[in-house]
CSV table of C-alpha atoms in Angstrom, one decimal:
chain,number,residue,atom,x,y,z
A,1,MET,CA,10.0,-30.2,-19.3
A,2,VAL,CA,8.2,-33.5,-19.6
A,3,ASN,CA,7.8,-35.5,-16.4
A,4,SER,CA,9.6,-38.8,-17.3
A,5,ARG,CA,7.7,-41.0,-14.9
A,6,LEU,CA,4.4,-39.5,-16.0
A,7,TRP,CA,5.3,-40.0,-19.7
A,8,VAL,CA,6.2,-43.6,-19.2
A,9,ALA,CA,3.0,-44.3,-17.3
A,10,GLN,CA,0.9,-42.7,-20.0
A,11,ALA,CA,2.8,-44.5,-22.8
A,12,GLU,CA,2.3,-47.8,-21.1
A,13,GLN,CA,-1.4,-47.1,-20.6
A,14,LYS,CA,-1.8,-46.3,-24.3
A,15,LEU,CA,0.0,-49.5,-25.3
A,16,LEU,CA,-2.1,-51.7,-22.9
A,17,ALA,CA,-5.3,-50.0,-24.3
A,18,LYS,CA,-4.3,-51.4,-27.7
A,19,LEU,CA,-4.6,-55.0,-26.8
A,20,PRO,CA,-5.3,-57.0,-29.9
A,21,GLY,CA,-8.8,-58.5,-29.7
A,22,GLN,CA,-9.5,-62.2,-30.2
A,23,THR,CA,-9.3,-62.9,-33.9
A,24,PRO,CA,-12.2,-64.8,-35.5
A,25,LEU,CA,-12.2,-68.4,-36.7
A,26,LEU,CA,-13.5,-68.8,-40.3
A,27,LYS,CA,-15.0,-72.2,-41.0
A,28,LEU,CA,-14.1,-73.6,-44.4
A,29,ASP,CA,-16.6,-75.5,-46.5
A,30,VAL,CA,-14.1,-78.4,-46.7
A,31,ILE,CA,-13.7,-81.7,-44.9
A,32,ARG,CA,-10.1,-83.1,-44.6
A,33,PRO,CA,-9.6,-86.7,-45.9
A,34,GLY,CA,-9.3,-87.7,-42.2
A,35,GLY,CA,-12.8,-86.3,-41.5
A,36,GLN,CA,-11.8,-83.2,-39.6
A,37,LYS,CA,-13.4,-79.8,-40.0
A,38,LEU,CA,-10.9,-77.1,-41.1
A,39,TYR,CA,-10.8,-73.5,-39.9
A,40,LEU,CA,-8.8,-70.3,-40.6
A,41,LYS,CA,-7.8,-68.1,-37.7
A,42,ASP,CA,-8.0,-64.7,-39.4
A,43,GLU,CA,-5.0,-62.5,-38.4
A,44,SER,CA,-5.6,-60.0,-41.2
A,45,TRP,CA,-7.4,-57.3,-39.4
A,46,ASN,CA,-4.7,-54.6,-40.2
A,47,PRO,CA,-2.5,-54.0,-43.3
A,48,VAL,CA,0.6,-55.7,-41.8
A,49,GLY,CA,-1.2,-58.5,-40.1
A,50,SER,CA,-2.0,-58.7,-36.4
A,51,TRP,CA,1.0,-61.0,-35.7
A,52,ARG,CA,3.4,-58.2,-36.5
A,53,GLN,CA,1.2,-55.7,-34.6
A,54,ARG,CA,1.3,-58.0,-31.6
A,55,VAL,CA,5.1,-58.3,-31.7
A,56,ALA,CA,5.6,-54.6,-32.2
A,57,ARG,CA,3.4,-53.8,-29.2
A,58,VAL,CA,5.3,-56.2,-27.0
A,59,LEU,CA,8.6,-54.7,-28.2
A,60,PHE,CA,7.6,-51.2,-27.1
A,61,LEU,CA,6.2,-52.5,-23.8
A,62,GLN,CA,9.5,-54.2,-23.1
A,63,ALA,CA,11.5,-51.1,-24.0
A,64,LEU,CA,9.3,-49.1,-21.6
A,65,SER,CA,9.8,-51.6,-18.8
A,66,GLN,CA,13.5,-51.5,-19.3
A,67,ARG,CA,13.5,-47.7,-19.2
A,68,GLN,CA,14.9,-47.4,-22.7
A,69,LEU,CA,12.2,-45.1,-24.0
A,70,GLU,CA,11.5,-41.6,-22.9
A,71,ALA,CA,9.6,-38.6,-24.4
A,72,ASP,CA,11.0,-37.4,-27.8
A,73,LYS,CA,13.7,-40.1,-27.8
A,74,PRO,CA,14.1,-41.4,-31.4
A,75,VAL,CA,13.5,-45.1,-32.1
A,76,ILE,CA,15.9,-46.6,-34.7
A,77,SER,CA,15.1,-50.0,-36.2
A,78,ASN,CA,16.4,-52.3,-38.9
A,79,SER,CA,13.3,-54.6,-38.9
A,80,PRO,CA,12.1,-55.6,-42.3
A,81,PRO,CA,9.6,-53.1,-43.8
A,82,SER,CA,6.4,-55.0,-43.0
A,83,MET,CA,7.5,-55.1,-39.4
A,84,ALA,CA,8.7,-51.5,-39.4
A,85,ILE,CA,5.2,-50.4,-40.5
A,86,ALA,CA,3.8,-51.7,-37.3
A,87,GLU,CA,6.7,-50.2,-35.2
A,88,ALA,CA,6.2,-46.8,-36.9
A,89,TRP,CA,2.5,-47.0,-36.0
A,90,TYR,CA,3.2,-47.4,-32.3
A,91,ALA,CA,6.0,-44.8,-32.3
A,92,GLN,CA,3.6,-42.3,-33.9
A,93,MET,CA,1.0,-43.2,-31.2
A,94,LEU,CA,3.5,-42.4,-28.5
A,95,GLY,CA,4.8,-39.3,-30.2
A,96,LEU,CA,8.3,-40.7,-30.8
A,97,PRO,CA,10.5,-40.0,-33.8
A,98,TYR,CA,11.0,-43.3,-35.8
A,99,VAL,CA,13.8,-44.1,-38.3
A,100,ALA,CA,13.6,-47.3,-40.3
A,101,VAL,CA,17.0,-48.5,-41.6
A,102,ILE,CA,15.9,-50.5,-44.7
A,103,PRO,CA,17.8,-52.2,-47.6
A,104,ASP,CA,18.0,-50.1,-50.7
A,105,HIS,CA,15.9,-52.7,-52.6
A,106,CYS,CA,12.9,-52.2,-50.3
A,107,PRO,CA,9.7,-51.7,-52.4
A,108,LEU,CA,8.5,-48.2,-52.6
A,109,LYS,CA,5.0,-49.1,-51.4
A,110,GLU,CA,6.3,-50.4,-48.0
A,111,SER,CA,8.5,-47.3,-47.4
A,112,MET,CA,5.5,-45.1,-48.2
A,113,GLN,CA,3.5,-46.9,-45.5
A,114,ILE,CA,6.3,-46.3,-43.0
A,115,GLU,CA,6.4,-42.6,-43.9
A,116,PHE,CA,2.6,-42.4,-43.7
A,117,CYS,CA,3.0,-43.3,-40.0
A,118,SER,CA,5.5,-40.3,-39.7
A,119,GLY,CA,8.5,-42.6,-39.9
A,120,ILE,CA,11.7,-41.8,-41.8
A,121,CYS,CA,13.3,-44.3,-44.1
A,122,HIS,CA,17.1,-44.5,-44.3
A,123,ARG,CA,18.1,-46.8,-47.2
A,124,VAL,CA,21.4,-48.7,-47.1
A,125,ALA,CA,23.0,-51.7,-48.7
A,126,LEU,CA,21.8,-54.9,-47.2
A,127,ASP,CA,25.2,-56.0,-46.0
A,128,THR,CA,25.7,-52.8,-44.1
A,129,LEU,CA,22.3,-52.9,-42.3
A,130,GLN,CA,23.5,-53.6,-38.8
A,131,ASP,CA,26.4,-51.1,-38.9
A,132,ALA,CA,24.2,-48.4,-40.4
A,133,THR,CA,21.6,-48.9,-37.7
A,134,LYS,CA,24.2,-48.5,-34.9
A,135,GLU,CA,25.6,-45.4,-36.6
A,136,VAL,CA,22.1,-43.7,-36.9
A,137,ALA,CA,21.3,-44.6,-33.3
A,138,SER,CA,24.5,-43.1,-32.1
A,139,GLU,CA,24.1,-39.9,-34.2
A,140,LEU,CA,20.5,-39.4,-32.9
A,141,THR,CA,21.1,-40.7,-29.4
A,142,GLY,CA,18.2,-43.0,-29.8
A,143,VAL,CA,17.1,-46.5,-28.8
A,144,GLN,CA,17.9,-49.2,-31.2
A,145,PHE,CA,15.4,-52.0,-32.0
A,146,ASN,CA,17.0,-54.9,-33.8
A,147,ASN,CA,17.5,-58.7,-33.6
A,148,LEU,CA,14.1,-59.1,-31.9
A,149,THR,CA,13.7,-62.5,-33.5
A,150,THR,CA,16.4,-63.9,-31.2
A,151,ASP,CA,14.5,-62.8,-28.1
A,152,VAL,CA,12.5,-65.9,-27.3
A,153,SER,CA,10.8,-64.4,-24.3
A,154,LEU,CA,9.5,-61.4,-26.3
A,155,LEU,CA,8.2,-63.5,-29.1
A,156,ARG,CA,6.6,-66.0,-26.8
A,157,THR,CA,4.8,-63.1,-25.0
A,158,ALA,CA,3.4,-62.0,-28.3
A,159,ALA,CA,2.4,-65.5,-29.4
A,160,GLU,CA,1.0,-67.0,-26.3
A,161,PRO,CA,-2.4,-65.1,-26.4
A,162,LEU,CA,-2.9,-66.1,-30.0
A,163,VAL,CA,-2.0,-69.8,-29.4
A,164,ARG,CA,-4.2,-69.8,-26.3
A,165,GLU,CA,-7.1,-68.5,-28.3
A,166,ALA,CA,-6.8,-71.4,-30.7
A,167,GLN,CA,-6.2,-74.0,-28.0
A,168,GLU,CA,-9.4,-73.0,-26.2
A,169,GLN,CA,-11.4,-74.3,-29.2
A,170,LEU,CA,-9.1,-76.6,-31.1
A,171,THR,CA,-6.8,-79.5,-30.4
A,172,LEU,CA,-4.2,-78.9,-33.2
A,173,SER,CA,-3.0,-75.7,-34.8
A,174,ALA,CA,-1.0,-75.1,-38.0
A,175,SER,CA,0.9,-71.9,-38.6
A,176,GLU,CA,1.7,-70.1,-41.9
A,177,CYS,CA,4.1,-67.6,-40.4
A,178,SER,CA,7.7,-68.5,-39.7
A,179,GLY,CA,7.7,-66.3,-36.6
A,180,MET,CA,4.8,-68.4,-35.4
A,181,THR,CA,6.6,-71.6,-36.5
A,182,PHE,CA,9.4,-70.8,-34.1
A,183,LEU,CA,7.2,-69.7,-31.3
A,184,ILE,CA,4.7,-72.5,-31.4
A,185,GLY,CA,7.5,-75.0,-31.6
A,186,ALA,CA,9.4,-73.3,-28.8
A,187,SER,CA,6.3,-73.2,-26.6
A,188,GLU,CA,5.1,-76.7,-27.4
A,189,GLN,CA,6.3,-78.4,-24.2
A,190,GLU,CA,5.3,-75.6,-21.9
A,191,LEU,CA,1.8,-75.4,-23.3
A,192,ASN,CA,1.5,-79.2,-23.4
A,193,LYS,CA,-0.5,-79.2,-26.6
A,194,ALA,CA,-0.1,-81.1,-29.8
A,195,LEU,CA,0.7,-78.3,-32.3
A,196,GLY,CA,1.6,-79.3,-35.9
A,197,VAL,CA,3.8,-76.7,-37.7
A,198,LEU,CA,3.5,-76.7,-41.4
A,199,HIS,CA,5.8,-74.7,-43.6
A,200,ASP,CA,6.6,-73.8,-47.2
A,201,GLU,CA,9.9,-75.4,-48.2
A,202,SER,CA,11.1,-72.1,-49.7
A,203,ARG,CA,11.6,-70.9,-46.1
A,204,CYS,CA,13.8,-73.7,-44.9
A,205,ASN,CA,16.7,-75.9,-45.9
A,206,GLN,CA,18.0,-79.2,-44.7
A,207,SER,CA,20.0,-77.5,-42.0
A,208,LEU,CA,16.7,-76.3,-40.4
A,209,TYR,CA,17.5,-72.6,-41.1
A,210,VAL,CA,14.2,-70.6,-41.0
A,211,MET,CA,13.7,-67.0,-42.0
A,212,VAL,CA,11.2,-65.3,-39.8
A,213,ALA,CA,8.7,-63.7,-42.1
A,214,GLY,CA,8.3,-60.0,-41.8
A,215,MET,CA,10.9,-59.7,-39.1
A,216,ASP,CA,14.4,-60.7,-40.4
A,217,TYR,CA,16.4,-60.7,-43.6
A,218,GLN,CA,19.1,-63.2,-42.6
A,219,GLN,CA,18.6,-66.9,-42.1
A,220,ARG,CA,18.3,-67.8,-38.4
A,221,ASP,CA,19.4,-71.0,-36.9
A,222,ILE,CA,16.3,-72.4,-35.1
A,223,ASN,CA,17.0,-74.9,-32.4
A,224,PRO,CA,16.2,-78.3,-34.1
A,225,GLN,CA,14.7,-79.7,-30.9
A,226,HIS,CA,11.9,-77.1,-31.1
A,227,LEU,CA,10.9,-78.2,-34.6
A,228,GLU,CA,11.8,-81.9,-34.6
A,229,GLY,CA,9.0,-83.8,-36.3
A,230,ALA,CA,7.0,-80.7,-36.8
A,231,LEU,CA,8.4,-79.3,-40.1
A,232,SER,CA,6.6,-80.3,-43.3
A,233,GLU,CA,8.0,-79.2,-46.6
A,234,ILE,CA,5.6,-78.1,-49.3
A,235,SER,CA,6.9,-77.0,-52.8
A,236,PRO,CA,6.4,-73.4,-54.0
A,237,ALA,CA,4.2,-74.7,-56.8
A,238,ALA,CA,2.0,-76.6,-54.4
A,239,SER,CA,1.8,-73.6,-52.2
A,240,GLN,CA,0.8,-71.3,-55.1
A,241,ALA,CA,-1.9,-73.8,-56.1
A,242,GLY,CA,-3.1,-74.1,-52.5
A,243,VAL,CA,-3.4,-70.4,-52.0
A,244,GLU,CA,-5.2,-69.9,-55.3
A,245,TRP,CA,-7.7,-72.7,-54.4
A,246,LEU,CA,-8.1,-71.2,-50.9
A,247,ASN,CA,-8.7,-67.7,-52.3
A,248,ASP,CA,-11.4,-69.1,-54.6
A,249,LEU,CA,-13.0,-71.0,-51.8
A,250,THR,CA,-13.2,-68.0,-49.4
A,251,GLY,CA,-13.2,-65.0,-51.7
A,252,ARG,CA,-10.2,-63.6,-49.8
A,253,ARG,CA,-6.6,-63.2,-50.7
A,254,PHE,CA,-4.2,-65.1,-48.4
A,255,SER,CA,-0.4,-65.4,-48.3
A,256,LEU,CA,1.6,-68.1,-50.0
A,257,GLU,CA,2.4,-69.7,-46.6
A,258,THR,CA,-1.3,-70.0,-45.9
A,259,GLY,CA,-1.6,-71.9,-49.1
A,260,ALA,CA,1.3,-74.2,-48.0
A,261,ALA,CA,-0.4,-74.9,-44.7
A,262,TYR,CA,-3.7,-75.6,-46.4
A,263,VAL,CA,-2.1,-78.1,-48.8
A,264,SER,CA,-0.2,-79.7,-45.9
A,265,LEU,CA,-3.4,-80.2,-43.9
A,266,MET,CA,-5.4,-81.5,-46.8
A,267,GLU,CA,-2.9,-83.8,-48.3
A,268,GLY,CA,-0.9,-84.7,-45.2
A,269,GLY,CA,-0.5,-88.2,-43.8
A,270,THR,CA,-2.4,-89.9,-40.9
A,271,SER,CA,-0.3,-88.1,-38.3
A,272,LEU,CA,-3.1,-85.4,-38.2
A,273,ASP,CA,-6.0,-87.8,-38.0
A,274,ALA,CA,-6.1,-87.8,-34.1
A,275,ALA,CA,-7.2,-84.1,-34.1
A,276,SER,CA,-10.9,-83.2,-33.9
A,277,TYR,CA,-10.4,-79.9,-35.6
A,278,LEU,CA,-7.6,-78.3,-37.6
A,279,VAL,CA,-6.9,-74.5,-37.8
A,280,ILE,CA,-4.5,-72.5,-40.0
A,281,VAL,CA,-3.3,-69.2,-38.4
A,282,ALA,CA,-3.7,-67.2,-41.6
A,283,GLU,CA,-2.8,-63.7,-42.6
A,284,SER,CA,-4.1,-62.3,-45.8
A,285,ALA,CA,-1.8,-61.0,-48.6
A,286,GLY,CA,-3.3,-57.6,-47.7
A,287,CYS,CA,-1.1,-54.6,-48.6
A,288,HIS,CA,2.2,-56.5,-48.3
A,289,GLU,CA,2.0,-58.6,-51.4
A,290,SER,CA,5.8,-59.0,-51.2
A,291,ASP,CA,5.2,-61.8,-48.7
A,292,GLN,CA,3.7,-63.9,-51.4
A,293,LEU,CA,6.9,-64.6,-53.3
A,294,MET,CA,10.4,-65.4,-52.3
A,295,THR,CA,13.6,-66.2,-54.1
A,296,ARG,CA,16.8,-67.7,-52.7
A,297,THR,CA,20.1,-65.8,-53.4
A,298,LYS,CA,23.5,-67.0,-52.3
A,299,ARG,CA,23.0,-66.2,-48.7
A,300,GLU,CA,19.8,-64.4,-48.1
A,301,TRP,CA,16.1,-64.9,-48.6
A,302,LEU,CA,14.6,-61.9,-50.2
A,303,ARG,CA,10.8,-61.4,-49.9
A,304,TYR,CA,9.9,-59.2,-52.8
A,305,ARG,CA,7.6,-59.7,-55.6
A,306,GLU,CA,9.8,-57.7,-57.9
A,307,SER,CA,12.7,-60.1,-57.4
A,308,ILE,CA,11.4,-62.9,-59.6
A,309,GLN,CA,8.9,-63.5,-62.3
A,310,LEU,CA,5.4,-64.6,-61.1
A,311,GLU,CA,5.2,-67.3,-63.8
A,312,GLN,CA,7.9,-69.3,-61.9
A,313,TRP,CA,5.4,-69.8,-59.1
A,314,THR,CA,2.2,-70.5,-60.9
A,315,GLY,CA,2.6,-74.2,-61.5
A,316,LYS,CA,-0.5,-76.1,-60.5
A,317,LEU,CA,-1.0,-79.3,-58.7
A,318,ALA,CA,-2.3,-82.2,-60.8
A,319,HIS,CA,-5.6,-81.6,-59.0
A,320,PRO,CA,-6.8,-79.0,-56.5
A,321,PRO,CA,-6.0,-79.6,-52.8
A,322,GLY,CA,-8.7,-81.6,-51.1
A,323,GLU,CA,-10.4,-82.7,-54.3
A,324,PRO,CA,-10.1,-86.4,-55.4
A,325,GLU,CA,-8.5,-87.2,-58.7
A,326,THR,CA,-10.8,-88.2,-61.5
A,327,ASP,CA,-10.1,-90.7,-64.2
């Protein structure tokens, strides 16, 4: 019989030992038109990106503090696959069974990564995701992880160290991840820093609905006061051109949102000129190439490369971001 208190203490110790280290700043050999130097804060140190790893870690710590987890108790989650990979990794580290309830159109490569971490994938229709998760959790008498993007305190706990790292060195930060968009916006007043949030227009509409990349399938209504004046729309074509230019510049492979942030910073107006430095919180395309492309259906945003043709996204800007036009 496992001592419950001892198991919880040991599990907490393991999670705290896995604190994400400070991620490096990569200086770009580019000067913005306003004269500022441009940096990338590299969050690509693991296949799903350290942002998802940070959130998953905080999620398990919160569940432990609320006495929801115990030895051998299954964890059931309907997080999107890229987030589920990080959750499965932590569940495996703690010796907990993990079941990912995923939509039936989930790419095979992502479900294989979940299974590599000893997780089990349960495929269902997208519109039955919530009900199926509750059903599986009830059958297995497990703890259910879902709707984590609505938990502001949890997301802020994950984001604050990353934001603080950038703020120690820079005066303005731009984010490529919608999860970070929400968090940096929500934390802006508390942190008392000028943070510009730049975003690909394919992840928002005029009602300020934002999909949290890697964490949610449904559109989420983000409080407009958190994002007022901080949302910059960049076309998918410009984002694609930006990420290809950035990839060529660095020799790395970044996500489409990183390209959108790069174009925004390089071609943005004078509102950014007060900053001494600019930094993009960037995650590479890595193993989750599905993050690179998105198409809008009637009600959902689906993040899979297989859902549309690549050619639709490969339109180039008239000239590369940051380069002057020539006659």
